[in-house]
Amino acid sequence: MAEMNSKYQKRVMFESKGIQRNLLTAIQKQLKARNKKMATLAGVGVRSWTDWKREKNSVTLPALKKLCRISHTSFPEKVEIKDPFWYTLL
């Protein structure tokens, strides 16, 4: 999975507020894991994991794919995949 090693990763944007939080919470419950374990599985720090759950930041595409795969959760359909630094492009 080369995407996980890239310094800058694509981001998953959900169509409305609350969907990212609900999905990540459901995956965490499915795996019966605490925040530290979830962060490790996603390849990020605990702070990033909690920021994703609070929807402060968007989740990375490789991390979400991995979490969906290991939790046997289907990848969400109504999402937009954004390139790194999409917000700086003119």
N, CA and C atoms as an extended XYZ file, in Angstrom:
270
Properties=species:S:1:pos:R:3:atomname:S:1:resname:S:1:resid:I:1 pbc="F F F"
N         0.843       -1.176        0.000 N   MET     1
C         0.000        0.000        0.000 CA  MET     1
C         0.888        1.240        0.000 C   MET     1
N         1.340        1.643       -1.145 N   ALA     2
C         2.261        2.768       -1.285 CA  ALA     2
C         1.647        4.090       -0.848 C   ALA     2
N         0.335        4.209       -0.931 N   GLU     3
C        -0.324        5.453       -0.554 CA  GLU     3
C        -0.069        5.825        0.890 C   GLU     3
N         0.040        4.837        1.776 N   MET     4
C         0.238        5.115        3.196 CA  MET     4
C         1.604        5.753        3.448 C   MET     4
N         2.585        5.484        2.595 N   ASN     5
C         3.928        5.994        2.804 CA  ASN     5
C         4.132        7.389        2.224 C   ASN     5
N         3.232        7.848        1.419 N   SER     6
C         3.354        9.158        0.814 CA  SER     6
C         3.213       10.232        1.884 C   SER     6
N         4.032       11.256        1.783 N   LYS     7
C         3.985       12.334        2.767 CA  LYS     7
C         2.665       13.092        2.685 C   LYS     7
N         2.178       13.297        1.476 N   TYR     8
C         0.930       14.027        1.270 CA  TYR     8
C        -0.088       13.093        0.652 C   TYR     8
N        -1.192       12.913        1.325 N   GLN     9
C        -2.182       11.938        0.897 CA  GLN     9
C        -3.494       12.609        0.502 C   GLN     9
N        -4.230       11.924       -0.356 N   LYS    10
C        -5.550       12.413       -0.750 CA  LYS    10
C        -6.468       12.364        0.463 C   LYS    10
N        -7.483       13.211        0.438 N   ARG    11
C        -8.434       13.319        1.539 CA  ARG    11
C        -9.826       12.946        1.092 C   ARG    11
N       -10.603       12.453        2.027 N   VAL    12
C       -11.983       12.064        1.759 CA  VAL    12
C       -12.899       13.139        2.342 C   VAL    12
N       -13.724       13.698        1.480 N   MET    13
C       -14.673       14.732        1.893 CA  MET    13
C       -16.084       14.139        1.843 C   MET    13
N       -16.767       14.198        2.961 N   PHE    14
C       -18.129       13.668        3.042 CA  PHE    14
C       -19.124       14.754        2.666 C   PHE    14
N       -20.311       14.332        2.215 N   GLU    15
C       -21.282       15.285        1.694 CA  GLU    15
C       -21.922       16.161        2.764 C   GLU    15
N       -21.952       15.710        4.005 N   SER    16
C       -22.521       16.556        5.054 CA  SER    16
C       -21.848       16.283        6.400 C   SER    16
N       -22.019       17.221        7.274 N   LYS    17
C       -21.418       17.135        8.601 CA  LYS    17
C       -22.019       15.967        9.381 C   LYS    17
N       -21.178       15.293       10.114 N   GLY    18
C       -21.610       14.184       10.959 CA  GLY    18
C       -21.362       12.813       10.367 C   GLY    18
N       -21.235       12.726        9.060 N   ILE    19
C       -21.055       11.417        8.418 CA  ILE    19
C       -19.686       10.834        8.751 C   ILE    19
N       -18.645       11.656        8.656 N   GLN    20
C       -17.294       11.178        8.969 CA  GLN    20
C       -17.236       10.706       10.425 C   GLN    20
N       -17.780       11.487       11.333 N   ARG    21
C       -17.782       11.131       12.758 CA  ARG    21
C       -18.524        9.816       12.984 C   ARG    21
N       -19.700        9.691       12.392 N   ASN    22
C       -20.491        8.469       12.568 CA  ASN    22
C       -19.788        7.247       12.008 C   ASN    22
N       -19.165        7.387       10.849 N   LEU    23
C       -18.460        6.266       10.234 CA  LEU    23
C       -17.269        5.831       11.085 C   LEU    23
N       -16.447        6.791       11.499 N   LEU    24
C       -15.269        6.440       12.295 CA  LEU    24
C       -15.653        5.858       13.656 C   LEU    24
N       -16.711        6.377       14.244 N   THR    25
C       -17.193        5.838       15.522 CA  THR    25
C       -17.713        4.417       15.344 C   THR    25
N       -18.438        4.170       14.258 N   ALA    26
C       -18.948        2.819       13.985 CA  ALA    26
C       -17.804        1.835       13.760 C   ALA    26
N       -16.789        2.251       13.022 N   ILE    27
C       -15.626        1.386       12.788 CA  ILE    27
C       -14.923        1.094       14.109 C   ILE    27
N       -14.773        2.107       14.936 N   GLN    28
C       -14.109        1.924       16.235 CA  GLN    28
C       -14.896        0.950       17.110 C   GLN    28
N       -16.210        1.068       17.122 N   LYS    29
C       -17.037        0.139       17.903 CA  LYS    29
C       -16.952       -1.268       17.343 C   LYS    29
N       -16.952       -1.382       16.012 N   GLN    30
C       -16.849       -2.691       15.369 CA  GLN    30
C       -15.551       -3.390       15.772 C   GLN    30
N       -14.475       -2.633       15.826 N   LEU    31
C       -13.168       -3.199       16.170 CA  LEU    31
C       -12.940       -3.291       17.679 C   LEU    31
N       -13.843       -2.694       18.463 N   LYS    32
C       -13.733       -2.692       19.925 CA  LYS    32
C       -12.355       -2.194       20.353 C   LYS    32
N       -11.981       -1.046       19.805 N   ALA    33
C       -10.646       -0.501       20.047 CA  ALA    33
C       -10.740        0.900       20.647 C   ALA    33
N        -9.733        1.248       21.409 N   ARG    34
C        -9.635        2.590       21.979 CA  ARG    34
C        -8.951        3.513       20.972 C   ARG    34
N        -8.944        4.797       21.298 N   ASN    35
C        -8.375        5.792       20.387 CA  ASN    35
C        -6.923        5.497       20.014 C   ASN    35
N        -6.119        5.080       20.972 N   LYS    36
C        -4.707        4.811       20.688 CA  LYS    36
C        -4.559        3.691       19.658 C   LYS    36
N        -5.324        2.628       19.804 N   LYS    37
C        -5.271        1.501       18.867 CA  LYS    37
C        -5.765        1.929       17.485 C   LYS    37
N        -6.839        2.711       17.447 N   MET    38
C        -7.367        3.178       16.170 CA  MET    38
C        -6.351        4.062       15.447 C   MET    38
N        -5.694        4.919       16.196 N   ALA    39
C        -4.675        5.783       15.602 CA  ALA    39
C        -3.544        4.943       15.013 C   ALA    39
N        -3.138        3.935       15.733 N   THR    40
C        -2.078        3.043       15.249 CA  THR    40
C        -2.513        2.333       13.973 C   THR    40
N        -3.732        1.827       13.959 N   LEU    41
C        -4.247        1.146       12.767 CA  LEU    41
C        -4.318        2.087       11.569 C   LEU    41
N        -4.670        3.348       11.823 N   ALA    42
C        -4.791        4.330       10.746 CA  ALA    42
C        -3.438        4.903       10.332 C   ALA    42
N        -2.415        4.654       11.128 N   GLY    43
C        -1.081        5.150       10.803 CA  GLY    43
C        -0.879        6.616       11.145 C   GLY    43
N        -1.624        7.088       12.152 N   VAL    44
C        -1.520        8.486       12.573 CA  VAL    44
C        -1.391        8.544       14.091 C   VAL    44
N        -1.186        9.744       14.602 N   GLY    45
C        -1.138        9.940       16.037 CA  GLY    45
C        -2.546       10.015       16.619 C   GLY    45
N        -2.619        9.902       17.938 N   VAL    46
C        -3.908        9.962       18.620 CA  VAL    46
C        -4.588       11.305       18.365 C   VAL    46
N        -3.813       12.382       18.342 N   ARG    47
C        -4.383       13.711       18.101 CA  ARG    47
C        -5.059       13.775       16.728 C   ARG    47
N        -4.396       13.249       15.701 N   SER    48
C        -5.002       13.236       14.366 CA  SER    48
C        -6.277       12.401       14.358 C   SER    48
N        -6.231       11.250       15.005 N   TRP    49
C        -7.413       10.385       15.065 CA  TRP    49
C        -8.584       11.116       15.707 C   TRP    49
N        -8.351       11.755       16.846 N   THR    50
C        -9.443       12.462       17.525 CA  THR    50
C        -9.904       13.672       16.709 C   THR    50
N        -8.994       14.332       16.011 N   ASP    51
C        -9.387       15.436       15.124 CA  ASP    51
C       -10.280       14.930       13.994 C   ASP    51
N        -9.985       13.752       13.466 N   TRP    52
C       -10.831       13.158       12.428 CA  TRP    52
C       -12.219       12.874       12.995 C   TRP    52
N       -12.269       12.296       14.189 N   LYS    53
C       -13.566       11.977       14.796 CA  LYS    53
C       -14.370       13.234       15.103 C   LYS    53
N       -13.698       14.314       15.455 N   ARG    54
C       -14.389       15.577       15.731 CA  ARG    54
C       -14.689       16.347       14.441 C   ARG    54
N       -14.223       15.802       13.321 N   GLU    55
C       -14.377       16.411       11.997 CA  GLU    55
C       -13.654       17.745       11.883 C   GLU    55
N       -12.600       17.893       12.655 N   LYS    56
C       -11.763       19.088       12.531 CA  LYS    56
C       -10.957       19.006       11.240 C   LYS    56
N       -10.495       17.807       10.906 N   ASN    57
C        -9.742       17.548        9.672 CA  ASN    57
C       -10.401       16.403        8.921 C   ASN    57
N       -10.178       16.372        7.632 N   SER    58
C       -10.719       15.270        6.832 CA  SER    58
C        -9.774       14.068        6.911 C   SER    58
N       -10.361       12.907        6.883 N   VAL    59
C        -9.605       11.661        6.983 CA  VAL    59
C        -8.864       11.404        5.666 C   VAL    59
N        -7.694       10.763        5.756 N   THR    60
C        -6.944       10.451        4.542 CA  THR    60
C        -7.559        9.234        3.847 C   THR    60
N        -7.443        9.226        2.539 N   LEU    61
C        -7.988        8.130        1.741 CA  LEU    61
C        -7.358        6.782        2.104 C   LEU    61
N        -6.022        6.690        2.190 N   PRO    62
C        -5.434        5.380        2.519 CA  PRO    62
C        -5.860        4.868        3.900 C   PRO    62
N        -5.958        5.765        4.866 N   ALA    63
C        -6.353        5.351        6.214 CA  ALA    63
C        -7.795        4.850        6.221 C   ALA    63
N        -8.688        5.559        5.536 N   LEU    64
C       -10.086        5.139        5.516 CA  LEU    64
C       -10.254        3.813        4.787 C   LEU    64
N        -9.536        3.633        3.692 N   LYS    65
C        -9.599        2.349        2.982 CA  LYS    65
C        -9.159        1.204        3.894 C   LYS    65
N        -8.075        1.426        4.609 N   LYS    66
C        -7.545        0.387        5.500 CA  LYS    66
C        -8.517        0.092        6.635 C   LYS    66
N        -9.064        1.127        7.246 N   LEU    67
C        -9.992        0.930        8.354 CA  LEU    67
C       -11.264        0.223        7.891 C   LEU    67
N       -11.757        0.579        6.726 N   CYS    68
C       -12.940       -0.098        6.179 CA  CYS    68
C       -12.638       -1.568        5.900 C   CYS    68
N       -11.464       -1.824        5.357 N   ARG    69
C       -11.085       -3.200        5.040 CA  ARG    69
C       -10.987       -4.066        6.295 C   ARG    69
N       -10.280       -3.587        7.318 N   ILE    70
C       -10.073       -4.435        8.500 CA  ILE    70
C       -11.320       -4.557        9.369 C   ILE    70
N       -12.251       -3.607        9.227 N   SER    71
C       -13.488       -3.681       10.014 CA  SER    71
C       -14.635       -4.310        9.220 C   SER    71
N       -14.352       -4.684        7.975 N   HIS    72
C       -15.362       -5.269        7.083 CA  HIS    72
C       -16.556       -4.316        6.903 C   HIS    72
N       -16.227       -3.037        6.783 N   THR    73
C       -17.212       -1.990        6.558 CA  THR    73
C       -17.077       -1.537        5.113 C   THR    73
N       -18.185       -1.348        4.447 N   SER    74
C       -18.096       -0.902        3.058 CA  SER    74
C       -17.634        0.555        2.992 C   SER    74
N       -16.860        0.855        1.969 N   PHE    75
C       -16.363        2.221        1.771 CA  PHE    75
C       -17.562        3.099        1.424 C   PHE    75
N       -17.671        4.276        2.024 N   PRO    76
C       -18.829        5.135        1.766 CA  PRO    76
C       -18.924        5.540        0.290 C   PRO    76
N       -20.140        5.629       -0.196 N   GLU    77
C       -20.362        5.923       -1.617 CA  GLU    77
C       -20.337        7.408       -1.948 C   GLU    77
N       -21.005        8.198       -1.167 N   LYS    78
C       -21.155        9.617       -1.493 CA  LYS    78
C       -20.045       10.449       -0.848 C   LYS    78
N       -18.857       10.316       -1.415 N   VAL    79
C       -17.710       11.084       -0.943 CA  VAL    79
C       -17.009       11.716       -2.139 C   VAL    79
N       -16.240       12.727       -1.848 N   GLU    80
C       -15.414       13.359       -2.870 CA  GLU    80
C       -13.962       13.184       -2.443 C   GLU    80
N       -13.141       12.722       -3.359 N   ILE    81
C       -11.722       12.517       -3.083 CA  ILE    81
C       -10.976       13.764       -3.559 C   ILE    81
N       -10.250       14.368       -2.641 N   LYS    82
C        -9.518       15.599       -2.947 CA  LYS    82
C        -8.016       15.331       -2.956 C   LYS    82
N        -7.331       15.968       -3.896 N   ASP    83
C        -5.874       15.884       -3.941 CA  ASP    83
C        -5.277       16.666       -2.780 C   ASP    83
N        -4.027       16.346       -2.411 N   PRO    84
C        -3.378       17.134       -1.367 CA  PRO    84
C        -3.333       18.613       -1.744 C   PRO    84
N        -3.582       19.458       -0.800 N   PHE    85
C        -3.552       20.908       -0.973 CA  PHE    85
C        -4.578       21.398       -1.983 C   PHE    85
N        -5.726       20.723       -2.100 N   TRP    86
C        -6.767       21.144       -3.030 CA  TRP    86
C        -7.221       22.574       -2.755 C   TRP    86
N        -7.123       22.997       -1.530 N   TYR    87
C        -7.627       24.313       -1.129 CA  TYR    87
C        -6.715       25.453       -1.592 C   TYR    87
N        -5.519       25.127       -2.085 N   THR    88
C        -4.604       26.181       -2.538 CA  THR    88
C        -4.626       26.353       -4.066 C   THR    88
N        -5.288       25.454       -4.759 N   LEU    89
C        -5.313       25.505       -6.219 CA  LEU    89
C        -6.253       26.604       -6.692 C   LEU    89
N        -5.863       27.278       -7.764 N   LEU    90
C        -6.701       28.348       -8.324 CA  LEU    90
C        -7.696       27.824       -9.308 C   LEU    90
